[in-house]
CSV table of C-alpha atoms in Angstrom, one decimal:
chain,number,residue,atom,x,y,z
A,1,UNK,CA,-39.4,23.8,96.1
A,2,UNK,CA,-36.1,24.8,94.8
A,3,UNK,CA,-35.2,21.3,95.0
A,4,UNK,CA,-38.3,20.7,92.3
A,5,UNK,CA,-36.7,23.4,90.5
A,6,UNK,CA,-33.2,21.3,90.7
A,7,UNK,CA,-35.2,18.3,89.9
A,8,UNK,CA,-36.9,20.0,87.0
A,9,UNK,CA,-34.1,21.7,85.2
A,10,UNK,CA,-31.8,18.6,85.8
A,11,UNK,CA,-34.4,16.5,83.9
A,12,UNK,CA,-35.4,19.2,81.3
A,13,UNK,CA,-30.9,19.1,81.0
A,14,UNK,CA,-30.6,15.9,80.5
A,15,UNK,CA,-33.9,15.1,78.1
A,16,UNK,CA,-32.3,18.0,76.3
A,17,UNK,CA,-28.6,16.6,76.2
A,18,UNK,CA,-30.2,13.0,75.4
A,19,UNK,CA,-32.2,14.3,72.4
A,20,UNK,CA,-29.4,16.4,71.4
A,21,UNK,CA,-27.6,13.1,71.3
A,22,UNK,CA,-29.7,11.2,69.7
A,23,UNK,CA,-30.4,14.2,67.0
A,24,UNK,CA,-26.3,14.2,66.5
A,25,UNK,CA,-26.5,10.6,66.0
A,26,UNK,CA,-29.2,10.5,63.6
A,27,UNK,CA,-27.4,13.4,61.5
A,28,UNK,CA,-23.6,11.3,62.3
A,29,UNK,CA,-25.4,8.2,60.3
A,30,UNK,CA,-27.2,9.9,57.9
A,31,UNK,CA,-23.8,11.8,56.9
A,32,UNK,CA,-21.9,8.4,57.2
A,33,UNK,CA,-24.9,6.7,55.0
A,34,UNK,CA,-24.5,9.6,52.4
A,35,UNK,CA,-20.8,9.5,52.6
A,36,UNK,CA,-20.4,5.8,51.6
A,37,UNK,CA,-22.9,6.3,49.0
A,38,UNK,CA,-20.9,8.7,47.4
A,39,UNK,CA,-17.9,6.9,47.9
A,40,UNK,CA,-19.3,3.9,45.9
A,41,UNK,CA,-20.4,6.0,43.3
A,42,UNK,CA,-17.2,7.5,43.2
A,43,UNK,CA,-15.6,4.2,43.0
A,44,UNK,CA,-18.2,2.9,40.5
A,45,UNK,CA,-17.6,6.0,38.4
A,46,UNK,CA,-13.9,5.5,38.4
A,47,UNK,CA,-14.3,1.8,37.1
A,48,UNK,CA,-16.6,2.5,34.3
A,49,UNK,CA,-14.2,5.6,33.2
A,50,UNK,CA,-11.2,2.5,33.9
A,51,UNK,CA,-13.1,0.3,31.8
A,52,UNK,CA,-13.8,2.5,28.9
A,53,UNK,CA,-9.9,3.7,29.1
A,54,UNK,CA,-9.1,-0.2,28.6
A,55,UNK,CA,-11.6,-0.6,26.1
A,56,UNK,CA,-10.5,2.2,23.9
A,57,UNK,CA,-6.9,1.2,24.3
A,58,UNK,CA,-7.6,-2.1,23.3
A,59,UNK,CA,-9.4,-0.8,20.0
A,60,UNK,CA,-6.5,1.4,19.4
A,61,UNK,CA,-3.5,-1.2,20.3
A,62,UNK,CA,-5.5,-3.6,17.6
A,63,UNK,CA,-5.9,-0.9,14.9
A,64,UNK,CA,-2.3,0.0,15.1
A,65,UNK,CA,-1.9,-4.4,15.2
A,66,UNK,CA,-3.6,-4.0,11.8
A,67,UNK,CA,-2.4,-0.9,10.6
A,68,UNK,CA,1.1,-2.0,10.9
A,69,UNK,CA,0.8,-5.8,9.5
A,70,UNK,CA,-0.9,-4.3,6.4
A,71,UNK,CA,2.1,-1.8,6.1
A,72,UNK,CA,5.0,-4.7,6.4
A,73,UNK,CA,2.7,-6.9,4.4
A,74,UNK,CA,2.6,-4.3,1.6
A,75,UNK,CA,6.5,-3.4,2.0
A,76,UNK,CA,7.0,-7.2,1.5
A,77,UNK,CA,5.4,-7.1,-1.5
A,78,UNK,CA,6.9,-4.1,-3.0
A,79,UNK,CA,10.0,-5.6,-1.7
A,80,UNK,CA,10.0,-8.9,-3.8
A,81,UNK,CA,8.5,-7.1,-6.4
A,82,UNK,CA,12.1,-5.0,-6.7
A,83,UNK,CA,14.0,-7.8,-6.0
A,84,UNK,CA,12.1,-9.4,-9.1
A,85,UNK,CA,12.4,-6.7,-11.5
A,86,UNK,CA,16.1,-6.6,-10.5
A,87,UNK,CA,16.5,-10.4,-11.2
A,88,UNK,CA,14.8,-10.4,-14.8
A,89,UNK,CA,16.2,-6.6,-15.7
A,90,UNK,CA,19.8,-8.1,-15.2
A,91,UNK,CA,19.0,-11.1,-16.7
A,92,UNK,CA,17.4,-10.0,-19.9
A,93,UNK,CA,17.7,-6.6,-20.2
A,94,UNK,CA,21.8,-6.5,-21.9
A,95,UNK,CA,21.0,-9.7,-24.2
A,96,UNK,CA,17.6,-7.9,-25.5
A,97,UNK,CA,19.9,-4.6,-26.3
A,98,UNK,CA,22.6,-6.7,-27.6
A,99,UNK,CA,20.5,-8.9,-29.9
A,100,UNK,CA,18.6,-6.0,-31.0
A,101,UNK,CA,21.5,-3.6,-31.5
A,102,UNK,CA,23.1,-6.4,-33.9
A,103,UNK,CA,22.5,-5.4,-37.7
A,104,UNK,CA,22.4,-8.9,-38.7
A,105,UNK,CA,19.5,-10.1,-36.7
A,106,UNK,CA,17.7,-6.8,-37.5
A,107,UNK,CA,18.2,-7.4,-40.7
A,108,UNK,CA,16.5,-11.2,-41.0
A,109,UNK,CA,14.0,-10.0,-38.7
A,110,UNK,CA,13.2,-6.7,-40.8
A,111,UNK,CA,13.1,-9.3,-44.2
A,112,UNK,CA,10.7,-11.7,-42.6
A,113,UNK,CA,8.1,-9.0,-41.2
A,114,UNK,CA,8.0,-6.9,-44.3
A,115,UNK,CA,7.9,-10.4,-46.3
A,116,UNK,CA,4.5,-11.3,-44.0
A,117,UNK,CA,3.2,-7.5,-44.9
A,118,UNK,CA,3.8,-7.9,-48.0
A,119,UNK,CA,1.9,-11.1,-48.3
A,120,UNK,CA,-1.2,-10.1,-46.9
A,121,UNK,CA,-0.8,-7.4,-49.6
A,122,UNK,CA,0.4,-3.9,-47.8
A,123,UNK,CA,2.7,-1.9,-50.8
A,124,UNK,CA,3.9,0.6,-49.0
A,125,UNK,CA,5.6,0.2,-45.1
A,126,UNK,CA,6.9,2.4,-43.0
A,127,UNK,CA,10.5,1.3,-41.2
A,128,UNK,CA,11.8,3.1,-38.3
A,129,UNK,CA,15.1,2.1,-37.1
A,130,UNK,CA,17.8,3.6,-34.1
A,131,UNK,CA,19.7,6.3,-34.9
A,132,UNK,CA,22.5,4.9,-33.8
A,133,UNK,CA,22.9,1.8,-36.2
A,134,UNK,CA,21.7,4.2,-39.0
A,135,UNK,CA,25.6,3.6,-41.0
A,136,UNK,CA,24.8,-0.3,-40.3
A,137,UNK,CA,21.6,-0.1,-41.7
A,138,UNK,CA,20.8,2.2,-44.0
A,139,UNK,CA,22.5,0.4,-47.3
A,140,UNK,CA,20.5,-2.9,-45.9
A,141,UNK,CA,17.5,-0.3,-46.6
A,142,UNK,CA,18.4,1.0,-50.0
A,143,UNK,CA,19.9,-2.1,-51.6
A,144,UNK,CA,18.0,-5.0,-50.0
A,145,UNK,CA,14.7,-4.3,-49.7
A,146,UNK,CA,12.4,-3.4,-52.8
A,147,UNK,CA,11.6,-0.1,-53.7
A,148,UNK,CA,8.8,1.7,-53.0
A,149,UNK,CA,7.8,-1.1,-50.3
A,150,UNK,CA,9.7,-0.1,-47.6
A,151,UNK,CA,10.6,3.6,-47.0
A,152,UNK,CA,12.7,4.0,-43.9
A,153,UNK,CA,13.4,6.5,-41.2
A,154,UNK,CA,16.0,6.5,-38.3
A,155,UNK,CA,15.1,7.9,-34.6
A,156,UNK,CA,16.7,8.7,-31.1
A,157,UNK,CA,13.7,7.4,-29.8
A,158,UNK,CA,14.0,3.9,-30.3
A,159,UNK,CA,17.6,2.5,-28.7
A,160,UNK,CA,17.5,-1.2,-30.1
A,161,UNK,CA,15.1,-3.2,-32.7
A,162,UNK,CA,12.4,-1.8,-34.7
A,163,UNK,CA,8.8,-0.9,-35.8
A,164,UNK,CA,7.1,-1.8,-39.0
A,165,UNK,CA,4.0,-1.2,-40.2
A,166,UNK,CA,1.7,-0.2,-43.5
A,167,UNK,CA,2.2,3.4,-44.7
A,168,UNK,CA,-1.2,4.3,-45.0
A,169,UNK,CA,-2.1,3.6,-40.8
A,170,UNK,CA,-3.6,1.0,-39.0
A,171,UNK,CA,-1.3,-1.2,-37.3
A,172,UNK,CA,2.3,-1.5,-37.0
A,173,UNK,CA,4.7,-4.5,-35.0
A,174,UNK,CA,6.8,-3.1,-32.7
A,175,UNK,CA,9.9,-5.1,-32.4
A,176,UNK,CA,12.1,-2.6,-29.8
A,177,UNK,CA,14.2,-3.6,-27.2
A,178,UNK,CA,11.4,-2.2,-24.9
A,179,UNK,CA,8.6,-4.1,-26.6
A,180,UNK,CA,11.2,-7.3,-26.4
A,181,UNK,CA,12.0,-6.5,-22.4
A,182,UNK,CA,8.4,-6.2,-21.6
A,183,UNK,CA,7.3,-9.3,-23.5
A,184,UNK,CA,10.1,-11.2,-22.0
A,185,UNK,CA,9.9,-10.2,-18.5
A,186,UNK,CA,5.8,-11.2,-18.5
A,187,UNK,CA,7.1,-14.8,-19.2
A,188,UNK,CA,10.0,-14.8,-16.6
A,189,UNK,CA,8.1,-13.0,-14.4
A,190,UNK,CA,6.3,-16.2,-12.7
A,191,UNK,CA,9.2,-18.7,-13.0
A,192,UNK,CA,11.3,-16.1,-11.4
A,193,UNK,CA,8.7,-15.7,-8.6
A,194,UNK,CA,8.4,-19.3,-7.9
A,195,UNK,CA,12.3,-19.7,-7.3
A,196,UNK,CA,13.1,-16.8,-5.3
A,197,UNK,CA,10.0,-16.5,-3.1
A,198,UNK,CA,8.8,-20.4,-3.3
């Protein structure tokens, strides 16, 4: 009997060690099953968040691209468009001053305008000259042009030429070294782009 009582416990001992086992087994693979499925979604994860790093880098690397080829497009620009001014400010601007500062071309210019006034039949015209050819000038005013057609007046405000214009409102020519810059610089202005920038 107590060698069916070995027998017993033996086989009870080792169904029990067998199923214990097979139990660790089973929970061995089920934790290396759940292990690797975390692991690739872990890995998964990592590549999506990879991915969408890349993706937003790439957006940002080509917005900067842009941002900065508009900037040196736009610097360019602003660049030839001071190089320009230069060029046709130091071409015309002393001539303009100089012509316009010299009494005797005022003086045929001032005849011929008020002579076109007067023609379309304006009496009275307001004259204002510079200030600073005001003892050049201003017997050219009293003695040369007819009374009561032109009345003059001298200013700081205006460093070379002239305006003209009926006494009563309306219009008036403007015949300043400013007006004559501007004017002249609109016409030079595309021939001078064409041989500096091709």
């Amino acid at each position: 009997m107590d060698n069916k009582l070995q027998e017993l416990t033996k086989r009870l001992y080792e169904e029990g060690l067998a199923k214990g086992k097979e139990e660790g087994d089973l929970i061995l693979a089920n934790a290396r099953e759940e292990g690797d499925a975390i692991r690739n979604a872990a890995r998964e994860e990592a590549g999506r968040i990879l991915e969408e790093a890349r993706k937003e880098a790439d957006e940002i690397k080509s917005k900067a691209e842009r941002d900065i080829r508009m900037a040196a497009a736009q610097t360019l620009q602003s660049i030839r468009k001071d190089v320009e001014n230069l060029v046709i400010a130091s071409a015309v601007e002393g001539k303009v001053k100089e012509t316009l500062s010299g009494t005797d071309f005022l003086k045929e210019m001032i005849r011929a305008v008020a002579a076109g006034f007067t023609s379309d039949g304006a009496r009275e015209l307001e004259l204002v000259l510079p200030e600073k050819l005001k003892s050049g000038l201003e017997g050219f005013v009293k003695n040369e042009l007819p009374e009561g057609v032109v009345s003059a007046s001298f200013s700081k405000k205006i460093e070379g030429g002239f305006t003209i214009g009926p006494r009563d409102g309306g219009y008036f020519i403007s015949m300043t070294d400013e007006t004559f810059d501007n004017l002249i610089s609109e016409h030079l202005r595309p021939v001078t782009r064409k041989i500096l920038f091709g």
